Short mmCIF file of C-alpha atoms and ligand atoms in Angstrom, two decimals:
data_model
loop_
_atom_site.label_atom_id
_atom_site.label_comp_id
_atom_site.label_asym_id
_atom_site.label_seq_id
_atom_site.Cartn_x
_atom_site.Cartn_y
_atom_site.Cartn_z
CA MET A 1 -28.59 -23.00 26.91
CA GLU A 2 -32.14 -22.09 26.15
CA ARG A 3 -30.74 -18.63 25.41
CA LEU A 4 -28.67 -19.84 22.47
CA ARG A 5 -31.87 -20.48 20.59
CA LEU A 6 -32.94 -16.87 21.09
CA ILE A 7 -29.97 -15.50 19.10
CA PRO A 8 -31.43 -14.10 15.88
CA SER A 9 -30.21 -15.49 12.55
CA ILE A 10 -27.70 -13.54 10.48
CA ASP A 11 -30.47 -13.05 7.92
CA THR A 12 -32.70 -11.39 10.48
CA LEU A 13 -29.85 -9.28 11.85
CA GLN A 14 -29.03 -8.02 8.36
CA LYS A 15 -32.53 -6.58 8.21
CA ASP A 16 -32.06 -4.67 11.48
CA GLU A 17 -32.35 -0.90 11.10
CA VAL A 18 -28.90 -0.34 12.63
CA PHE A 19 -27.28 -2.69 10.11
CA GLU A 20 -29.12 -0.93 7.29
CA ALA A 21 -28.27 2.54 8.54
CA ILE A 22 -24.56 1.69 8.65
CA LEU A 23 -24.70 0.31 5.11
CA GLN A 24 -26.36 3.53 3.96
CA GLU A 25 -23.26 5.46 4.97
CA GLU A 26 -21.28 3.60 2.30
CA THR A 27 -18.00 3.51 4.21
CA VAL A 28 -17.93 -0.26 4.70
CA SER A 29 -18.96 -3.14 2.43
CA LYS A 30 -21.89 -5.42 3.21
CA ALA A 31 -19.50 -8.39 3.17
CA LEU A 32 -17.23 -6.89 5.84
CA LEU A 33 -20.17 -5.77 7.98
CA THR A 34 -21.63 -9.29 7.80
CA LYS A 35 -18.26 -10.73 8.77
CA TRP A 36 -18.20 -8.50 11.87
CA LEU A 37 -21.77 -9.54 12.64
CA LYS A 38 -20.86 -13.24 12.51
CA ALA A 39 -17.82 -12.68 14.71
CA ILE A 40 -19.94 -10.84 17.30
CA VAL A 41 -22.58 -13.59 17.28
CA ASP A 42 -19.84 -16.23 17.65
CA ASP A 43 -18.39 -14.35 20.59
CA ILE A 44 -21.75 -14.12 22.31
CA ARG A 45 -22.32 -17.84 21.75
CA LYS A 46 -18.96 -18.61 23.36
CA GLN A 47 -19.69 -16.27 26.27
CA ILE A 48 -22.99 -18.03 26.91
CA LEU A 49 -21.40 -21.48 26.78
CA ASN A 50 -18.69 -20.40 29.19
CA GLY A 51 -21.23 -18.82 31.48
CA GLU A 52 -19.67 -15.40 30.90
CA PHE A 53 -22.58 -13.66 29.23
CA PRO A 54 -23.70 -11.05 31.77
CA PHE A 55 -27.05 -9.97 30.29
CA HIS A 56 -30.55 -11.18 30.99
CA VAL A 57 -32.18 -11.68 27.62
CA LYS A 58 -35.77 -12.63 27.31
CA ASN A 59 -36.28 -12.59 23.57
CA GLU A 60 -34.72 -12.15 20.14
CA ARG A 61 -35.13 -8.40 20.31
CA ASP A 62 -32.94 -8.16 23.44
CA PHE A 63 -30.23 -10.09 21.64
CA ALA A 64 -30.50 -7.96 18.53
CA LEU A 65 -30.03 -4.82 20.61
CA ILE A 66 -26.87 -6.14 22.23
CA ILE A 67 -25.45 -7.36 18.93
CA MET A 68 -26.24 -4.11 17.12
CA ASN A 69 -24.69 -2.09 19.91
CA ARG A 70 -21.45 -4.05 19.53
CA LEU A 71 -21.60 -3.73 15.75
CA GLN A 72 -22.10 0.02 15.97
CA LYS A 73 -19.05 0.34 18.25
CA ARG A 74 -16.88 -1.71 15.93
CA TYR A 75 -18.04 0.37 12.99
CA GLU A 76 -17.28 3.63 14.78
CA THR A 77 -13.75 2.55 15.59
CA PHE A 78 -13.31 1.57 11.96
CA THR A 79 -14.54 4.87 10.51
CA LYS A 80 -13.33 7.38 13.08
CA ARG A 81 -9.77 6.18 13.47
CA ASN A 82 -7.25 5.12 10.91
CA ASN A 83 -4.60 2.74 12.13
CA LEU A 84 -2.09 5.28 10.83
CA GLN A 85 -3.31 8.52 12.31
CA PRO A 86 -1.81 11.94 12.99
CA VAL A 87 -0.62 12.68 16.52
CA ILE A 88 0.94 15.66 18.24
CA ASN A 89 4.47 15.03 19.41
CA ALA A 90 4.96 16.82 22.72
CA ALA A 91 7.53 14.28 23.90
CA GLY A 92 10.55 16.46 23.20
CA VAL A 93 12.16 14.10 20.68
CA VAL A 94 12.48 15.64 17.24
CA ILE A 95 13.25 12.59 15.09
CA HIS A 96 10.85 10.27 16.92
CA THR A 97 11.16 6.95 15.10
CA ASN A 98 7.94 5.53 16.56
CA LEU A 99 6.05 8.65 15.51
CA GLY A 100 7.28 8.58 11.92
CA ARG A 101 10.67 10.32 12.21
CA SER A 102 10.61 13.49 10.09
CA ARG A 103 7.66 15.64 9.14
CA LEU A 104 7.99 16.88 5.58
CA SER A 105 8.20 20.47 4.39
CA ASP A 106 5.20 22.09 2.68
CA ARG A 107 7.07 22.00 -0.62
CA ALA A 108 7.66 18.27 -0.28
CA ILE A 109 4.02 17.62 0.64
CA GLU A 110 2.83 19.61 -2.39
CA HIS A 111 5.12 17.76 -4.73
CA ILE A 112 4.00 14.39 -3.35
CA THR A 113 0.35 15.38 -3.71
CA GLU A 114 0.68 16.45 -7.35
CA THR A 115 2.65 13.29 -8.10
CA ALA A 116 -0.08 11.19 -6.53
CA LYS A 117 -2.81 12.97 -8.46
CA HIS A 118 -1.35 12.91 -11.94
CA TYR A 119 0.73 10.80 -14.27
CA SER A 120 4.37 11.82 -14.04
CA THR A 121 7.77 11.49 -15.67
CA LEU A 122 8.84 8.74 -13.26
CA GLU A 123 10.57 6.72 -15.97
CA TYR A 124 10.01 8.92 -18.98
CA GLU A 125 12.56 11.03 -20.77
CA MET A 126 10.90 14.25 -21.94
CA THR A 127 13.26 15.31 -24.73
CA SER A 128 13.26 12.01 -26.56
CA GLY A 129 9.80 10.83 -25.47
CA LYS A 130 11.38 7.49 -24.64
CA ARG A 131 11.81 5.42 -21.53
CA GLY A 132 13.88 7.13 -18.84
CA SER A 133 15.31 6.04 -15.50
CA ARG A 134 13.95 6.85 -12.06
CA HIS A 135 17.56 6.92 -10.86
CA SER A 136 18.09 10.23 -12.65
CA ILE A 137 15.31 12.10 -10.83
CA VAL A 138 17.33 13.21 -7.82
CA GLU A 139 20.89 12.21 -8.72
CA ALA A 140 21.98 15.61 -10.03
CA TYR A 141 20.78 17.38 -6.88
CA LEU A 142 22.61 14.92 -4.66
CA VAL A 143 25.79 15.33 -6.69
CA GLU A 144 25.48 19.11 -6.52
CA MET A 145 24.76 19.08 -2.79
CA THR A 146 27.46 16.66 -1.67
CA GLY A 147 30.23 17.05 -4.24
CA ALA A 148 30.17 13.30 -4.94
CA GLU A 149 30.47 11.92 -8.48
CA ALA A 150 27.25 9.92 -8.44
CA ALA A 151 24.27 8.97 -6.29
CA LEU A 152 21.57 6.36 -5.89
CA VAL A 153 18.48 6.18 -3.69
CA VAL A 154 17.00 3.00 -2.21
CA ASN A 155 14.26 2.14 0.29
CA ASN A 156 16.13 3.04 3.49
CA ASN A 157 19.64 3.13 4.87
CA ALA A 158 19.47 -0.49 6.02
CA ALA A 159 18.74 -1.42 2.40
CA ALA A 160 21.64 0.77 1.26
CA VAL A 161 24.06 -1.08 3.56
CA TYR A 162 22.77 -4.42 2.31
CA LEU A 163 23.02 -3.42 -1.35
CA VAL A 164 26.56 -2.06 -1.01
CA LEU A 165 27.79 -5.17 0.79
CA LYS A 166 26.02 -7.58 -1.56
CA ALA A 167 27.09 -5.81 -4.76
CA LEU A 168 30.67 -5.01 -3.81
CA ALA A 169 31.76 -7.38 -1.07
CA GLU A 170 29.95 -10.69 -1.55
CA ASP A 171 32.30 -13.59 -0.71
CA LYS A 172 34.96 -11.10 0.29
CA GLU A 173 36.27 -10.02 3.63
CA VAL A 174 35.04 -6.74 5.08
CA ILE A 175 37.08 -5.16 7.85
CA VAL A 176 35.13 -3.39 10.62
CA SER A 177 36.28 -1.99 13.95
CA ARG A 178 34.88 -3.79 17.01
CA GLY A 179 33.84 -0.39 18.33
CA GLU A 180 31.45 0.04 15.39
CA LEU A 181 29.53 -3.24 15.35
CA ILE A 182 26.31 -1.51 16.18
CA GLU A 183 22.68 -2.35 16.61
CA ILE A 184 20.14 0.32 15.70
CA GLY A 185 16.48 0.43 16.69
CA GLY A 186 16.44 -3.15 17.92
CA SER A 187 16.50 -4.70 14.46
CA PHE A 188 19.42 -3.45 12.41
CA ARG A 189 22.70 -5.18 13.24
CA ILE A 190 25.77 -4.72 11.10
CA SER A 191 26.85 -8.31 11.76
CA GLU A 192 23.47 -9.70 10.65
CA ILE A 193 23.30 -7.61 7.47
CA MET A 194 26.83 -8.75 6.72
CA ARG A 195 25.85 -12.41 7.14
CA LEU A 196 22.83 -11.97 4.86
CA SER A 197 24.93 -10.40 2.14
CA ASN A 198 27.53 -13.21 2.25
CA ALA A 199 30.29 -10.78 3.07
CA LYS A 200 32.76 -12.06 5.65
CA LEU A 201 33.01 -9.91 8.70
CA VAL A 202 36.55 -9.37 9.94
CA GLU A 203 36.50 -7.62 13.31
CA VAL A 204 39.54 -5.61 14.29
CA GLY A 205 40.65 -3.71 17.37
CA THR A 206 38.81 -3.75 20.67
CA THR A 207 35.54 -2.25 21.84
CA ASN A 208 37.10 1.04 22.85
CA LYS A 209 40.28 1.26 20.75
CA THR A 210 41.06 0.48 17.14
CA LYS A 211 44.32 1.56 15.50
CA LEU A 212 45.43 1.87 11.91
CA GLY A 213 47.79 -1.08 12.47
CA ASP A 214 44.77 -3.26 13.37
CA TYR A 215 43.25 -2.63 9.96
CA LYS A 216 46.60 -3.07 8.22
CA THR A 217 47.37 -6.49 9.66
CA ALA A 218 43.84 -7.72 8.88
CA ILE A 219 44.20 -7.15 5.14
CA THR A 220 44.56 -10.39 3.17
CA GLU A 221 44.12 -11.25 -0.50
CA ASP A 222 40.45 -11.96 0.25
CA THR A 223 39.79 -8.49 1.64
CA GLY A 224 37.37 -6.45 -0.48
CA MET A 225 36.28 -3.58 1.67
CA ILE A 226 36.91 -1.44 4.71
CA LEU A 227 33.64 -0.47 6.35
CA LYS A 228 33.26 2.43 8.72
CA VAL A 229 30.02 2.65 10.68
CA HIS A 230 28.87 5.81 12.33
CA LYS A 231 28.22 5.30 16.03
CA SER A 232 24.77 6.83 15.75
CA ASN A 233 22.95 5.87 18.88
CA PHE A 234 25.67 5.69 21.49
CA ALA A 235 28.75 7.57 22.56
CA MET A 236 31.90 6.17 24.12
CA ILE A 237 33.68 8.01 26.85
CA GLY A 238 36.99 7.41 28.57
CA PHE A 239 39.97 5.86 26.83
CA THR A 240 38.92 5.50 23.23
CA GLU A 241 40.64 5.59 19.89
CA GLU A 242 39.43 5.27 16.34
CA VAL A 243 41.16 5.72 13.03
CA ASP A 244 40.69 8.93 11.01
CA THR A 245 38.69 8.49 7.88
CA GLU A 246 41.54 10.02 5.84
CA ALA A 247 43.98 7.40 7.10
CA LEU A 248 41.57 4.62 6.23
CA VAL A 249 41.07 6.01 2.74
CA LYS A 250 44.83 6.10 2.23
CA LEU A 251 45.26 2.54 3.47
CA ALA A 252 42.44 1.27 1.25
CA LYS A 253 43.94 3.00 -1.82
CA GLU A 254 47.30 1.35 -1.19
CA HIS A 255 45.64 -2.07 -1.20
CA GLY A 256 43.01 -1.48 -3.87
CA LEU A 257 40.09 -1.82 -1.45
CA VAL A 258 36.72 -0.11 -1.38
CA VAL A 259 36.11 2.21 1.60
CA TYR A 260 32.49 2.56 2.56
CA GLU A 261 31.02 4.59 5.38
CA ASP A 262 27.56 3.98 6.81
CA LEU A 263 27.03 7.50 8.04
CA GLY A 264 23.69 6.71 9.70
CA SER A 265 21.86 9.98 9.95
CA GLY A 266 23.73 12.04 7.42
CA THR A 267 23.25 15.78 7.48
CA PHE A 268 23.73 18.52 4.90
CA TYR A 269 23.16 21.22 7.47
CA ASP A 270 26.20 21.91 9.63
CA PHE A 271 24.76 21.63 13.14
CA LYS A 272 28.26 22.04 14.58
CA LYS A 273 28.14 25.70 13.55
CA ALA A 274 25.07 26.12 15.72
CA ASN A 275 26.97 24.43 18.58
CA ILE A 276 24.83 21.34 18.33
CA GLY A 277 26.76 18.08 18.41
CA ALA A 278 29.78 17.05 16.36
CA GLU A 279 28.07 15.35 13.43
CA PRO A 280 30.18 15.65 10.26
CA THR A 281 28.21 16.78 7.20
CA VAL A 282 27.93 14.50 4.18
CA GLN A 283 29.84 17.09 2.15
CA GLU A 284 32.78 16.97 4.58
CA GLN A 285 32.89 13.17 4.42
CA VAL A 286 32.81 13.16 0.61
CA LYS A 287 35.80 15.53 0.56
CA LYS A 288 37.82 12.97 2.50
CA GLY A 289 37.79 10.70 -0.52
CA ILE A 290 35.59 7.86 0.76
CA ASP A 291 34.40 5.67 -2.13
CA LEU A 292 30.82 5.30 -0.93
CA ILE A 293 28.74 6.89 1.82
CA SER A 294 25.17 6.01 2.75
CA PHE A 295 22.66 7.69 5.06
CA SER A 296 18.93 7.94 5.82
CA GLY A 297 16.54 10.34 4.11
CA ASP A 298 14.27 10.79 7.12
CA LYS A 299 16.68 11.42 9.97
CA LEU A 300 18.63 14.71 10.14
CA LEU A 301 17.97 15.38 6.46
CA GLY A 302 14.27 15.80 7.24
CA GLY A 303 12.95 14.14 4.08
CA PRO A 304 11.01 10.96 3.32
CA GLN A 305 12.20 7.48 4.29
CA ALA A 306 15.03 6.60 1.94
CA GLY A 307 18.56 5.27 1.86
CA ILE A 308 20.84 7.66 0.01
CA ILE A 309 24.13 6.42 -1.41
CA VAL A 310 26.70 8.88 -2.77
CA GLY A 311 30.21 8.28 -4.01
CA LYS A 312 32.51 7.30 -6.86
CA LYS A 313 30.76 6.77 -10.16
CA LYS A 314 32.35 3.42 -10.93
CA TYR A 315 30.92 1.93 -7.73
CA VAL A 316 27.52 3.64 -7.90
CA ASP A 317 27.17 2.33 -11.47
CA ARG A 318 27.75 -1.20 -10.23
CA LEU A 319 25.09 -0.71 -7.57
CA LYS A 320 22.59 0.63 -10.12
CA LYS A 321 23.09 -2.43 -12.32
CA HIS A 322 22.66 -4.95 -9.50
CA GLN A 323 19.34 -6.87 -9.41
CA LEU A 324 18.88 -5.82 -5.80
CA ALA A 325 18.65 -2.18 -6.84
CA ARG A 326 15.36 -3.13 -8.50
CA VAL A 327 14.19 -4.97 -5.39
CA LEU A 328 15.05 -2.05 -3.11
CA ARG A 329 13.91 0.78 -5.36
CA VAL A 330 11.88 3.71 -4.07
CA ASP A 331 8.43 4.74 -5.28
CA LYS A 332 7.39 7.99 -6.93
CA PHE A 333 6.17 9.58 -3.69
CA THR A 334 9.54 9.13 -2.06
CA LEU A 335 11.25 10.61 -5.07
CA ALA A 336 8.85 13.56 -5.13
CA GLY A 337 9.37 14.23 -1.41
CA LEU A 338 13.10 13.89 -1.77
CA GLU A 339 13.30 16.12 -4.85
CA ALA A 340 11.50 18.96 -3.05
CA THR A 341 13.60 18.46 0.09
CA LEU A 342 16.88 18.56 -1.84
CA LYS A 343 15.79 21.69 -3.73
CA THR A 344 15.11 23.36 -0.38
CA TYR A 345 18.72 22.66 0.62
CA LEU A 346 19.96 23.95 -2.73
CA ALA A 347 18.00 27.17 -2.07
CA ASP A 348 19.61 27.44 1.38
CA ARG A 349 16.19 27.48 3.00
CA GLU A 350 16.39 24.35 5.15
CA SER A 351 16.68 26.07 8.54
CA GLY A 352 13.29 27.71 8.05
CA GLU A 353 11.42 25.25 5.88
CA ILE A 354 12.46 21.74 6.79
CA PRO A 355 10.65 20.91 10.03
CA THR A 356 13.35 18.58 11.40
CA VAL A 357 16.16 21.10 10.89
CA ARG A 358 13.98 24.00 12.05
CA ASP A 359 12.89 22.21 15.24
CA ILE A 360 16.42 21.15 16.21
CA LEU A 361 17.57 24.76 15.79
CA LEU A 362 14.61 26.22 17.67
CA SER A 363 15.74 28.47 20.54
CA GLU A 364 14.73 28.14 24.18
CA GLU A 365 13.06 31.55 23.97
CA GLU A 366 10.75 30.49 21.17
CA ILE A 367 9.76 27.37 23.10
CA TYR A 368 9.27 29.49 26.23
CA GLU A 369 6.72 31.59 24.31
CA ARG A 370 4.73 28.50 23.39
CA ALA A 371 4.85 27.19 26.94
CA GLN A 372 3.57 30.58 28.19
CA THR A 373 0.72 30.58 25.68
CA PHE A 374 -0.28 27.13 26.91
CA LEU A 375 -0.09 28.10 30.57
CA GLN A 376 -2.12 31.27 30.12
CA ALA A 377 -4.83 29.40 28.25
CA VAL A 378 -5.27 26.48 30.64
CA GLU A 379 -3.88 27.32 34.03
CA GLU A 380 -6.90 28.82 35.74
CA LYS A 381 -9.46 26.75 33.92
CA MET A 382 -8.26 23.35 34.99
CA GLU A 383 -9.44 22.49 38.48
CA GLY A 384 -7.31 19.96 40.29
CA PHE A 385 -4.43 20.30 37.88
CA THR A 386 -1.07 21.89 38.63
CA CYS A 387 1.09 23.20 35.79
CA THR A 388 4.71 24.16 36.37
CA LEU A 389 7.04 25.77 33.86
CA LYS A 390 10.58 24.38 34.05
CA LYS A 391 13.81 24.29 32.13
CA GLY A 392 14.45 20.95 30.50
CA VAL A 393 16.09 19.18 27.58
CA SER A 394 14.82 17.91 24.24
CA LYS A 395 16.54 15.16 22.29
CA VAL A 396 17.37 14.95 18.60
CA GLY A 397 16.24 11.31 18.50
CA GLY A 398 16.33 8.77 15.70
CA GLY A 399 19.53 7.35 17.14
CA THR A 400 21.21 10.63 16.27
CA MET A 401 23.53 12.70 18.45
CA PRO A 402 22.59 10.78 21.64
CA GLU A 403 24.85 12.89 23.82
CA VAL A 404 23.33 16.20 22.74
CA ASP A 405 20.89 17.94 25.08
CA LEU A 406 18.87 20.66 23.40
CA PRO A 407 17.87 23.23 26.05
CA THR A 408 14.13 23.71 26.23
CA TYR A 409 11.26 24.68 28.50
CA ILE A 410 8.76 22.11 29.61
CA VAL A 411 5.41 22.33 31.33
CA GLU A 412 4.96 19.71 34.01
CA VAL A 413 1.34 18.75 34.61
CA THR A 414 0.06 16.84 37.61
CA HIS A 415 -3.42 16.16 38.96
CA GLN A 416 -4.72 15.75 42.50
CA THR A 417 -5.96 12.21 42.02
CA LEU A 418 -5.16 11.17 38.46
CA THR A 419 -1.81 9.39 38.02
CA SER A 420 0.53 10.63 35.32
CA GLU A 421 -0.02 7.37 33.40
CA ALA A 422 -3.78 7.89 33.52
CA LEU A 423 -3.42 11.47 32.29
CA ALA A 424 -1.08 10.41 29.49
CA LYS A 425 -3.66 7.81 28.48
CA LYS A 426 -6.42 10.43 28.39
CA LEU A 427 -4.21 12.56 26.15
CA ARG A 428 -3.73 9.60 23.81
CA GLU A 429 -7.49 9.09 23.64
CA LEU A 430 -8.24 12.61 22.37
CA ALA A 431 -9.48 13.00 18.77
CA THR A 432 -5.97 14.18 17.92
CA PRO A 433 -3.82 12.22 20.36
CA ILE A 434 -1.08 14.09 22.23
CA ILE A 435 2.05 12.07 22.96
CA VAL A 436 3.93 13.14 26.09
CA ARG A 437 6.83 12.09 28.23
CA ILE A 438 6.37 11.00 31.84
CA LYS A 439 9.07 11.98 34.28
CA ASN A 440 9.20 12.55 38.03
CA ASP A 441 5.70 11.10 38.15
CA ALA A 442 4.41 14.03 36.08
CA VAL A 443 3.32 14.52 32.50
CA GLN A 444 5.88 16.70 30.72
CA LEU A 445 5.03 18.77 27.68
CA ASP A 446 7.85 19.93 25.44
CA PHE A 447 6.62 22.36 22.80
CA ARG A 448 9.73 22.16 20.58
CA THR A 449 7.94 20.07 17.97
CA VAL A 450 4.46 21.47 18.57
CA THR A 451 3.65 23.99 15.84
CA ASP A 452 1.53 27.05 16.64
CA GLY A 453 -1.50 25.42 15.02
CA GLU A 454 -0.97 22.25 17.01
CA LEU A 455 -0.56 24.29 20.19
CA GLN A 456 -4.22 25.34 19.92
CA VAL A 457 -5.21 21.69 19.56
CA VAL A 458 -3.17 20.81 22.67
CA ILE A 459 -4.87 23.60 24.61
CA GLU A 460 -8.32 22.45 23.52
CA GLY A 461 -7.42 18.87 24.38
CA PHE A 462 -6.41 19.83 27.92
CA LEU A 463 -9.49 21.97 28.46
CA GLU A 464 -11.65 19.05 27.33
CA ILE A 465 -9.96 16.74 29.81
CA GLY A 466 -10.22 19.43 32.50
CA LYS A 467 -13.98 19.66 31.98
CA ARG A 468 -14.44 15.92 32.29
CA GLN A 469 -12.50 15.58 35.57
C1 PLP B 501 19.63 4.68 11.38
C2 PLP B 501 20.81 3.93 10.93
C3 PLP B 501 20.69 2.88 10.03
C4 PLP B 501 19.36 2.43 9.50
O1 PLP B 501 18.82 3.41 8.67
P1 PLP B 501 17.29 3.32 8.18
O2 PLP B 501 17.15 4.46 7.25
O3 PLP B 501 16.46 3.40 9.40
O4 PLP B 501 17.15 2.00 7.50
C5 PLP B 501 21.83 2.23 9.65
N1 PLP B 501 23.06 2.58 10.13
C6 PLP B 501 23.20 3.59 11.00
C7 PLP B 501 24.58 3.92 11.49
C8 PLP B 501 22.09 4.30 11.43
O5 PLP B 501 22.23 5.31 12.30
#
């Protein structure tokens, strides 16, 4: 325990040249740096007491060196890496929820940047010079795009579902098919949201079959709403039956009920025409006469995180006036990103300019080109590695179109001694981390979502790892 007395005081450590050099860089406050210093000293003290301190120290200077080395490391992690940092998605999942779902278009990024830099007309009416409403920033575009009477944007689609239920079905019964009581992403459950909003869930039908008669017999004088939930992240096969939206709308009209559809992903682009999936567009659903429809901004739409609600004006007005609309409102960056994204759709330019739409539509041939470029650049320079070009499938992701396989080409990479997990870890540790899929005990690279610029970074990353092996 003699050694404990050799630990320099915080005062002395603060005068160390390493401490002073870090402060000079002006990227961390003296208070925070001192806090780290104290934590490191505490740790060392504990290690010594537990007999876990592995170093032989003879004097204060030895201790100072060890402490400053740890401080330097902590500082480097702090400055070099943000906790939210860019990565390259080579995992073959376009709307990768864990990697931030959709990348935004250049137009959207520009509009967000200018909105961040300057004051804006967020709640300011230019003609009168008086207070305006943020609700009106994107409403007209949404109305134009979908054919609905009115629109409202909130934080995300989960918030949209909550707001609709709370504002229009509190203390009322809401009829939902048992086949649609979904859970999304491990945390969004229709039954839970329903409980929180004080709406009473009335389940009808069975897991695989629900008929119009099931809805009909469930209607009582306490019924307020019929809810239809899009089966985003799973598909049912075999003997199944669900009720057409049109039939539900008719039934609801006859009984004066609100019909609301949680569309989940919600697309404006008709992927069916490109032979991808069977997702109905928002426009098609609006035409069927549903009172309210909600969907995400950052799934198939390819915009920022948002929950978009479109539908009949009398209902949207009630939502706008509800206190919760204030609680769940979106910020100016979301509105800027969404405005630019919606304008891209109105210009018919989504298939080229919105990364999510573009990447889903990307052809096998284009991906093949990228895979070839990669192979030619690395193949002969990476000793011990084997790269194989193969046909494969990419996924849309984001709990969207789970049954759809997008044909792609993948490069499978293996190493003589390195396991695929170890290689994947090395790829994650690069300055710009590369996220890959592991399958058949090999690292698989899918270039569908890797832009040409990113492809160069991937190549450099591999060559760097190759050199170190
Ligand atoms: C994704 C999804 C949600 C949740 O949407 P967020 O925008 O992630 O909040 C809700 N319902 C369905 C059917 C979904 O697919």
